[in-house]
Tab-separated table of C-alpha atoms in Angstrom:
chain	number	residue	atom	x	y	z
U	17	UNK	CA	183.035	-43.674	134.990
U	18	UNK	CA	183.065	-40.877	138.243
U	19	UNK	CA	185.325	-41.249	141.459
U	20	UNK	CA	183.262	-42.896	143.978
U	21	UNK	CA	183.353	-40.226	146.664
U	22	UNK	CA	182.870	-40.998	150.837
U	23	UNK	CA	180.690	-37.799	150.914
U	24	UNK	CA	178.888	-35.471	147.906
U	25	UNK	CA	177.944	-31.952	149.804
U	26	UNK	CA	175.390	-29.460	148.702
U	27	UNK	CA	176.242	-26.562	148.515
U	28	UNK	CA	180.090	-24.961	149.469
U	29	UNK	CA	178.634	-22.493	152.518
U	30	UNK	CA	179.513	-21.715	155.825
U	31	UNK	CA	177.618	-24.792	156.995
U	32	UNK	CA	178.973	-27.305	153.477
U	33	UNK	CA	182.249	-25.495	153.883
U	34	UNK	CA	183.109	-26.523	157.494
U	35	UNK	CA	181.364	-29.682	157.571
U	36	UNK	CA	183.684	-30.948	153.995
U	37	UNK	CA	186.990	-29.309	156.040
U	38	UNK	CA	186.565	-31.747	159.144
U	39	UNK	CA	185.223	-34.815	157.340
U	40	UNK	CA	188.624	-33.765	154.722
U	41	UNK	CA	190.769	-34.503	157.520
U	42	UNK	CA	189.081	-37.285	159.160
U	43	UNK	CA	189.666	-39.313	155.695
U	44	UNK	CA	186.954	-39.221	154.445
U	45	UNK	CA	186.902	-38.460	150.462
U	46	UNK	CA	184.708	-35.270	149.769
U	47	UNK	CA	183.416	-33.193	147.179
U	48	UNK	CA	181.541	-29.955	147.296
U	49	UNK	CA	179.464	-28.717	144.089
U	50	UNK	CA	177.586	-24.913	144.503
U	51	UNK	CA	175.756	-23.819	141.845
U	52	UNK	CA	177.023	-19.909	142.286
U	53	UNK	CA	180.199	-18.258	140.933
U	54	UNK	CA	181.716	-17.314	143.960
U	55	UNK	CA	181.999	-19.171	146.948
U	56	UNK	CA	180.021	-17.715	150.812
U	57	UNK	CA	178.619	-14.547	149.421
U	58	UNK	CA	176.186	-14.937	152.548
U	59	UNK	CA	179.054	-14.805	154.916
U	60	UNK	CA	181.187	-11.728	153.162
U	61	UNK	CA	178.064	-9.675	153.048
U	62	UNK	CA	177.429	-10.795	156.620
U	63	UNK	CA	178.003	-8.479	160.136
U	64	UNK	CA	178.668	-5.365	157.249
U	65	UNK	CA	181.864	-6.832	155.633
U	66	UNK	CA	183.259	-8.305	158.956
U	67	UNK	CA	180.925	-11.685	159.973
U	68	UNK	CA	179.493	-11.968	163.158
U	69	UNK	CA	181.037	-15.747	163.296
U	70	UNK	CA	179.381	-17.068	166.224
U	71	UNK	CA	178.422	-15.636	169.649
U	72	UNK	CA	180.160	-16.590	172.900
U	73	UNK	CA	176.641	-16.855	174.952
U	74	UNK	CA	175.551	-19.279	171.960
U	75	UNK	CA	172.806	-21.911	173.913
U	76	UNK	CA	169.879	-23.579	172.810
U	77	UNK	CA	167.722	-20.638	174.434
U	78	UNK	CA	169.395	-19.065	171.434
U	79	UNK	CA	167.309	-20.802	169.095
U	80	UNK	CA	163.791	-21.257	167.475
U	81	UNK	CA	162.410	-24.602	166.299
U	82	UNK	CA	159.202	-27.169	166.700
U	83	UNK	CA	161.842	-29.148	168.582
U	84	UNK	CA	164.110	-26.987	171.062
U	85	UNK	CA	165.690	-29.570	172.155
U	86	UNK	CA	167.036	-31.093	168.959
U	87	UNK	CA	170.125	-28.498	169.370
U	88	UNK	CA	171.188	-29.609	172.420
U	89	UNK	CA	173.571	-32.248	170.618
U	90	UNK	CA	174.778	-31.196	168.084
U	91	UNK	CA	175.898	-27.080	170.081
U	92	UNK	CA	177.352	-30.106	172.909
U	93	UNK	CA	179.806	-31.575	171.031
U	94	UNK	CA	180.819	-28.831	169.741
U	95	UNK	CA	179.650	-25.077	171.299
U	96	UNK	CA	181.287	-21.642	169.874
U	97	UNK	CA	184.850	-22.418	172.007
U	98	UNK	CA	185.875	-24.731	169.605
U	99	UNK	CA	185.538	-21.811	166.610
U	100	UNK	CA	187.245	-19.171	168.615
U	101	UNK	CA	189.941	-21.851	169.037
U	102	UNK	CA	190.197	-21.976	165.035
U	103	UNK	CA	189.433	-18.821	164.256
U	104	UNK	CA	192.433	-18.188	167.112
U	105	UNK	CA	194.780	-20.681	165.080
U	106	UNK	CA	194.420	-18.845	161.906
U	107	UNK	CA	195.653	-15.381	163.335
U	108	UNK	CA	192.762	-13.984	163.046
U	109	UNK	CA	191.993	-10.643	164.826
U	110	UNK	CA	188.790	-10.324	165.937
U	111	UNK	CA	186.708	-8.707	169.140
U	112	UNK	CA	182.789	-8.307	170.580
U	113	UNK	CA	180.716	-6.128	170.008
U	114	UNK	CA	177.398	-6.223	171.745
U	115	UNK	CA	176.159	-9.449	173.876
U	116	UNK	CA	178.575	-11.802	173.261
U	117	UNK	CA	179.239	-11.155	168.923
U	118	UNK	CA	182.440	-11.833	167.793
U	119	UNK	CA	183.716	-9.896	164.625
U	120	UNK	CA	186.118	-10.170	162.721
U	121	UNK	CA	189.028	-6.845	162.959
U	122	UNK	CA	189.485	-6.963	159.452
U	123	UNK	CA	186.696	-8.807	156.667
U	124	UNK	CA	184.615	-11.776	157.327
U	125	UNK	CA	186.924	-12.477	153.631
U	126	UNK	CA	189.152	-13.639	156.223
U	127	UNK	CA	186.808	-16.684	157.785
U	128	UNK	CA	186.403	-17.798	154.116
U	129	UNK	CA	189.895	-18.545	153.379
U	130	UNK	CA	189.770	-20.260	156.647
U	131	UNK	CA	186.832	-22.609	154.984
U	132	UNK	CA	188.914	-23.016	151.739
U	133	UNK	CA	192.347	-23.560	153.665
U	134	UNK	CA	190.193	-26.470	155.877
U	135	UNK	CA	189.095	-27.805	153.334
U	136	UNK	CA	192.395	-27.971	151.228
U	137	UNK	CA	193.776	-29.122	154.737
U	138	UNK	CA	191.256	-32.558	154.292
U	139	UNK	CA	191.993	-32.870	150.532
U	140	UNK	CA	188.591	-31.736	149.275
U	141	UNK	CA	187.724	-31.552	146.047
U	142	UNK	CA	184.960	-28.146	144.941
U	143	UNK	CA	183.446	-27.730	142.028
U	144	UNK	CA	181.481	-24.349	140.937
U	145	UNK	CA	179.975	-23.244	139.343
U	146	UNK	CA	177.626	-26.010	138.696
U	147	UNK	CA	174.224	-27.236	138.325
U	148	UNK	CA	172.491	-30.468	140.822
U	149	UNK	CA	170.232	-32.180	137.420
U	150	UNK	CA	169.174	-35.355	139.504
U	151	UNK	CA	169.627	-36.940	143.173
U	152	UNK	CA	168.768	-40.711	142.944
U	153	UNK	CA	168.592	-43.225	146.153
U	154	UNK	CA	170.883	-46.579	144.961
U	155	UNK	CA	171.587	-49.760	146.970
U	156	UNK	CA	174.173	-48.931	148.827
U	157	UNK	CA	174.589	-44.810	148.204
U	158	UNK	CA	173.752	-42.112	146.094
U	159	UNK	CA	174.145	-41.184	142.499
U	160	UNK	CA	174.004	-37.345	141.407
U	161	UNK	CA	173.465	-36.006	137.938
U	162	UNK	CA	175.059	-32.266	137.303
U	163	UNK	CA	175.497	-29.975	134.821
U	164	UNK	CA	178.999	-31.141	134.682
U	165	UNK	CA	178.277	-35.384	134.570
U	166	UNK	CA	177.859	-37.786	136.765
U	167	UNK	CA	178.845	-38.995	140.617
U	168	UNK	CA	178.625	-42.118	143.168
U	169	UNK	CA	178.592	-41.180	146.577
U	170	UNK	CA	177.943	-43.310	149.742
U	171	UNK	CA	176.574	-40.175	150.977
U	172	UNK	CA	174.473	-36.417	150.337
U	173	UNK	CA	174.831	-34.092	152.899
U	174	UNK	CA	172.319	-31.057	151.519
U	175	UNK	CA	174.020	-27.482	153.252
U	176	UNK	CA	172.046	-24.845	150.494
U	177	UNK	CA	170.227	-22.782	153.034
U	178	UNK	CA	167.546	-20.835	152.579
U	179	UNK	CA	165.875	-18.421	150.874
U	180	UNK	CA	166.697	-15.258	152.205
U	181	UNK	CA	168.499	-13.216	150.501
U	182	UNK	CA	167.963	-14.193	146.745
U	183	UNK	CA	169.736	-12.148	144.525
U	184	UNK	CA	173.193	-14.087	146.082
U	185	UNK	CA	171.627	-17.599	144.670
U	186	UNK	CA	170.097	-18.672	147.733
U	187	UNK	CA	167.047	-21.362	146.776
U	188	UNK	CA	164.667	-23.405	148.836
U	189	UNK	CA	167.235	-26.507	147.368
U	190	UNK	CA	167.204	-28.577	150.118
U	191	UNK	CA	163.546	-28.466	151.121
U	192	UNK	CA	162.832	-30.091	147.754
U	193	UNK	CA	165.121	-32.557	148.077
U	194	UNK	CA	163.202	-33.502	151.428
U	195	UNK	CA	160.006	-33.326	149.489
U	196	UNK	CA	161.404	-35.718	147.138
U	197	UNK	CA	161.661	-38.316	149.374
U	198	UNK	CA	159.116	-37.485	151.233
U	199	UNK	CA	160.397	-35.462	154.216
U	200	UNK	CA	157.991	-33.632	156.850
U	201	UNK	CA	158.941	-29.756	156.197
U	202	UNK	CA	158.219	-26.597	157.998
U	203	UNK	CA	156.782	-23.799	155.927
U	204	UNK	CA	159.448	-21.655	154.868
U	205	UNK	CA	158.838	-17.128	156.680
U	206	UNK	CA	161.392	-14.810	156.789
U	207	UNK	CA	163.003	-14.449	160.562
U	208	UNK	CA	165.616	-11.522	161.508
U	209	UNK	CA	164.046	-9.310	158.311
U	210	UNK	CA	162.481	-5.712	159.532
U	211	UNK	CA	159.367	-4.908	159.329
U	212	UNK	CA	156.788	-2.595	158.307
U	213	UNK	CA	153.867	-1.082	158.708
U	214	UNK	CA	151.125	1.682	157.684
U	215	UNK	CA	151.727	5.624	157.926
U	216	UNK	CA	149.075	5.767	160.266
U	217	UNK	CA	150.880	3.494	163.343
U	218	UNK	CA	153.885	6.370	163.811
U	219	UNK	CA	151.263	9.719	162.704
U	220	UNK	CA	153.255	10.304	166.603
U	221	UNK	CA	156.793	9.619	165.834
U	222	UNK	CA	157.532	10.586	161.956
U	223	UNK	CA	159.315	13.436	163.161
U	224	UNK	CA	161.467	11.466	165.391
U	225	UNK	CA	163.160	9.379	162.292
U	226	UNK	CA	167.088	8.733	163.100
U	227	UNK	CA	166.454	8.378	166.431
U	228	UNK	CA	168.483	5.028	168.452
U	229	UNK	CA	167.785	4.302	171.970
U	230	UNK	CA	167.670	0.765	173.765
U	231	UNK	CA	164.346	-0.897	174.780
U	232	UNK	CA	162.405	-4.108	175.897
U	233	UNK	CA	160.417	-5.633	173.223
U	234	UNK	CA	157.764	-8.529	173.207
U	235	UNK	CA	156.363	-10.867	170.126
U	236	UNK	CA	154.347	-13.706	169.842
U	237	UNK	CA	152.322	-15.409	172.204
U	238	UNK	CA	152.625	-19.260	174.121
U	239	UNK	CA	150.075	-20.661	171.424
U	240	UNK	CA	151.878	-19.784	168.442
U	241	UNK	CA	154.156	-21.171	166.296
U	242	UNK	CA	157.375	-20.036	168.313
U	243	UNK	CA	156.054	-19.354	171.427
U	244	UNK	CA	156.382	-15.208	172.579
U	245	UNK	CA	160.305	-13.570	173.399
U	246	UNK	CA	161.366	-10.447	174.959
U	247	UNK	CA	164.828	-8.615	174.115
U	248	UNK	CA	166.644	-5.931	175.451
U	249	UNK	CA	167.896	-4.124	172.754
U	250	UNK	CA	168.658	-1.090	170.572
U	251	UNK	CA	165.036	-0.031	168.306
U	252	UNK	CA	165.656	2.521	165.069
U	253	UNK	CA	163.026	4.879	164.553
U	254	UNK	CA	162.656	5.500	160.902
U	255	UNK	CA	160.695	7.263	158.499
U	256	UNK	CA	158.973	4.046	157.057
U	257	UNK	CA	158.411	2.869	160.942
U	258	UNK	CA	160.743	0.893	163.479
U	259	UNK	CA	164.090	-0.615	162.732
U	260	UNK	CA	167.387	-1.807	164.230
U	261	UNK	CA	168.453	-5.273	166.828
U	262	UNK	CA	165.432	-4.921	168.531
U	263	UNK	CA	162.712	-5.361	165.833
U	264	UNK	CA	165.014	-8.255	163.669
U	265	UNK	CA	165.105	-10.029	166.886
U	266	UNK	CA	160.780	-9.603	167.642
U	267	UNK	CA	159.875	-10.404	163.959
U	268	UNK	CA	161.413	-14.045	164.300
U	269	UNK	CA	158.369	-14.589	166.670
U	270	UNK	CA	156.383	-12.469	165.180
U	271	UNK	CA	151.481	-13.266	164.471
U	272	UNK	CA	150.800	-11.691	160.824
U	273	UNK	CA	147.700	-9.870	162.524
U	274	UNK	CA	148.851	-9.421	166.227
U	275	UNK	CA	150.926	-6.450	167.761
U	276	UNK	CA	154.431	-5.856	169.334
U	277	UNK	CA	155.362	-4.194	172.684
U	278	UNK	CA	157.599	-2.143	173.947
U	279	UNK	CA	159.149	-0.766	177.297
U	280	UNK	CA	160.459	2.443	176.205
U	281	UNK	CA	162.166	1.626	179.547
U	282	UNK	CA	162.428	-1.563	179.890
U	283	UNK	CA	166.180	-1.649	178.647
U	284	UNK	CA	166.734	1.276	181.107
U	285	UNK	CA	166.071	-1.221	183.979
U	286	UNK	CA	168.358	-3.660	183.342
U	287	UNK	CA	171.676	-3.091	184.917
U	288	UNK	CA	170.496	0.193	186.522
U	289	UNK	CA	168.473	1.421	190.272
U	290	UNK	CA	166.737	3.115	187.940
U	291	UNK	CA	162.869	2.247	189.033
U	292	UNK	CA	160.112	3.329	186.725
U	293	UNK	CA	157.518	3.492	189.423
U	294	UNK	CA	159.162	5.096	191.855
U	295	UNK	CA	160.095	7.742	188.650
U	296	UNK	CA	156.215	8.845	188.115
U	297	UNK	CA	156.033	8.435	192.290
U	298	UNK	CA	159.163	10.678	193.104
U	299	UNK	CA	157.721	13.501	195.084
U	300	UNK	CA	161.222	16.044	194.162
U	301	UNK	CA	159.571	15.789	190.898
U	302	UNK	CA	155.730	18.273	192.206
U	303	UNK	CA	157.699	20.875	190.376
U	304	UNK	CA	159.494	19.766	187.325
U	305	UNK	CA	157.572	19.716	183.385
U	306	UNK	CA	156.078	16.415	182.173
U	307	UNK	CA	158.455	16.600	179.503
U	308	UNK	CA	161.462	17.308	181.623
U	309	UNK	CA	160.664	14.141	183.803
U	310	UNK	CA	160.679	12.112	181.256
U	311	UNK	CA	163.344	13.629	179.748
U	312	UNK	CA	166.283	11.941	182.842
U	313	UNK	CA	165.567	8.111	181.538
U	314	UNK	CA	164.167	9.352	177.546
U	315	UNK	CA	165.922	11.071	174.624
U	316	UNK	CA	164.409	14.619	174.749
U	317	UNK	CA	163.427	14.519	171.574
U	318	UNK	CA	161.076	11.076	172.057
U	319	UNK	CA	160.346	12.822	176.023
U	320	UNK	CA	158.478	15.860	174.591
U	321	UNK	CA	156.584	13.543	172.009
U	322	UNK	CA	155.407	11.157	174.817
U	323	UNK	CA	153.962	14.016	176.795
U	324	UNK	CA	152.632	16.142	173.809
U	325	UNK	CA	150.377	12.771	173.148
U	326	UNK	CA	148.642	13.013	176.503
U	327	UNK	CA	148.248	16.588	176.830
U	328	UNK	CA	150.340	17.282	178.902
U	329	UNK	CA	153.415	19.117	177.674
U	330	UNK	CA	154.377	22.082	179.594
U	331	UNK	CA	153.206	20.562	182.662
U	332	UNK	CA	154.344	20.477	186.624
U	333	UNK	CA	153.950	17.124	187.753
U	334	UNK	CA	152.068	18.813	190.236
U	335	UNK	CA	149.137	19.262	188.096
U	336	UNK	CA	148.297	15.842	186.726
U	337	UNK	CA	146.026	13.883	188.129
U	338	UNK	CA	147.601	10.244	189.110
U	339	UNK	CA	144.876	9.350	186.565
U	340	UNK	CA	146.249	10.950	183.897
U	341	UNK	CA	149.880	9.644	185.294
U	342	UNK	CA	149.207	6.542	184.623
U	343	UNK	CA	147.402	6.439	181.400
U	344	UNK	CA	151.222	7.993	180.603
U	345	UNK	CA	152.654	5.288	182.319
U	346	UNK	CA	151.039	2.679	180.456
U	347	UNK	CA	152.049	4.828	177.102
U	348	UNK	CA	155.428	4.362	177.579
U	349	UNK	CA	156.117	0.746	179.179
U	350	UNK	CA	153.079	-1.518	177.190
U	351	UNK	CA	153.169	0.496	174.257
U	352	UNK	CA	151.711	-1.048	170.942
U	353	UNK	CA	151.960	-0.907	167.494
U	354	UNK	CA	150.841	-3.753	164.971
U	355	UNK	CA	153.112	-4.232	162.054
U	356	UNK	CA	151.487	-4.376	158.136
U	357	UNK	CA	154.127	-7.402	157.374
U	358	UNK	CA	158.193	-8.119	156.815
U	359	UNK	CA	159.767	-6.648	154.247
U	360	UNK	CA	160.644	-10.087	152.441
U	361	UNK	CA	162.735	-12.406	151.388
U	362	UNK	CA	165.077	-9.623	150.117
U	363	UNK	CA	165.747	-8.193	152.785
U	364	UNK	CA	165.374	-11.315	155.529
U	365	UNK	CA	168.538	-12.741	157.146
U	366	UNK	CA	167.379	-16.239	157.761
U	367	UNK	CA	164.773	-18.632	157.363
U	368	UNK	CA	161.849	-20.084	159.315
U	369	UNK	CA	161.315	-23.139	158.942
U	370	UNK	CA	163.333	-25.594	156.990
U	371	UNK	CA	163.626	-29.733	157.529
U	372	UNK	CA	161.465	-31.096	160.237
U	373	UNK	CA	163.480	-32.207	162.470
U	374	UNK	CA	161.774	-34.959	163.568
U	375	UNK	CA	162.894	-36.290	160.313
U	376	UNK	CA	166.527	-35.645	161.174
U	377	UNK	CA	168.896	-37.507	163.861
U	378	UNK	CA	170.200	-35.077	166.328
U	379	UNK	CA	173.543	-36.542	166.832
U	380	UNK	CA	174.146	-36.891	163.082
U	381	UNK	CA	171.438	-34.994	161.098
U	382	UNK	CA	170.979	-37.940	159.002
U	383	UNK	CA	167.343	-38.458	157.951
U	384	UNK	CA	166.026	-41.341	159.753
U	385	UNK	CA	164.506	-42.626	156.812
U	386	UNK	CA	166.679	-42.636	154.727
U	387	UNK	CA	170.484	-43.957	155.507
U	388	UNK	CA	173.034	-41.874	153.987
U	389	UNK	CA	170.897	-38.340	153.256
U	390	UNK	CA	171.711	-35.460	155.804
U	391	UNK	CA	170.615	-31.611	156.506
U	392	UNK	CA	173.040	-29.681	157.700
U	393	UNK	CA	172.411	-25.454	158.692
U	394	UNK	CA	169.851	-23.038	157.591
U	395	UNK	CA	167.876	-25.214	155.253
U	396	UNK	CA	167.307	-27.350	158.889
U	397	UNK	CA	163.916	-26.103	161.201
U	398	UNK	CA	166.610	-24.272	163.501
U	399	UNK	CA	166.498	-20.468	163.276
U	400	UNK	CA	168.881	-18.570	165.248
U	401	UNK	CA	168.442	-15.480	167.668
U	402	UNK	CA	170.306	-12.000	166.098
U	403	UNK	CA	174.446	-12.160	167.046
U	404	UNK	CA	175.761	-15.044	165.317
U	405	UNK	CA	173.903	-18.196	166.417
U	406	UNK	CA	173.057	-18.735	163.281
U	407	UNK	CA	176.535	-18.746	162.206
U	408	UNK	CA	177.456	-21.034	165.294
U	409	UNK	CA	174.501	-23.471	164.211
U	410	UNK	CA	176.266	-23.902	160.706
U	411	UNK	CA	178.961	-24.682	162.184
U	412	UNK	CA	177.735	-27.100	164.647
U	413	UNK	CA	175.651	-29.130	162.613
U	414	UNK	CA	178.082	-28.969	160.536
U	415	UNK	CA	181.018	-30.629	162.400
U	416	UNK	CA	178.434	-32.902	163.991
U	417	UNK	CA	177.378	-34.574	159.979
U	418	UNK	CA	181.304	-34.742	159.849
U	419	UNK	CA	181.544	-37.299	162.180
U	420	UNK	CA	179.343	-39.442	160.715
U	421	UNK	CA	180.172	-39.713	157.490
């Protein structure tokens, strides 16, 4: 006979292990099952191998969901400062890199070891590689058939993540289980993913590959699934188009067939006394060359490219008509390009969509239709912005679930 568990958690990644550790330390008998030979590969490769484990400023405003209010309860009960305390208790050194993003000084492996240590403290049993073959609801509990036998439990927690990076074993298993039990699923698509562009879209910029600079980028629309966004972030010009944090952020809101808009001067305005109108109307610039004026706020190569596109290269500002100045300003502050698509699941960092939050209780992450069936982490229709917010959702949703098991 198999042991009867308080909870079987399927998925030994960030959300699953964190939830298991808390539940175990609350006195629950917990079993974690995972199909992978090596646990936590997504943590290991995150943040360039240093794991951007949370964000100091993580709040509901940093998440996309058809129900933006869903995240509020879990995030309020387990904010970033609580996870930081745990990291500090393990004497893991970390640093803030950009806009509140926290990274390990040494290695993402430290976070993995911390999660496994927390599970050990709670007496959690972790079995892998084990394949889950069937999940059945029974009177008063659940039956989970695996390649290692049948396990019985009071509760089942789905923590198998999303579809990004199939090479490390990502699957849609949690979504398949949701559909099996007739729970609605918001169609998944890649997010925080590079966008692809046609060659002609960058005919004027293809000589600028390797250039990186802060910009303001806008994507999406009010009527779209997740609305519209505007970010001040860095963009990287490549031989294939645009990349970097700005494009990854915009990709979560981008709708096929629509353009993304870039204000190349927008990020310069933030936290400075720079005013775009003053730049274009400053009388002191009369005798300066157009590209020289632009190079005061833009990289020189980009300044020359914009001046050239409007046939103003080598022309003094006094010689440029009001109409041409306005056209140049429009080009720089409202530059638009239409992506051809995304680079797909192989390059995506996270998944948009997932189990519809209307099906779940926001206090506990439990299915409203099937008591004892929980969904946490990336498989839920909650997607964070770039910069540690998705890990914070893993911790917060795992914590909410653990309290309810």
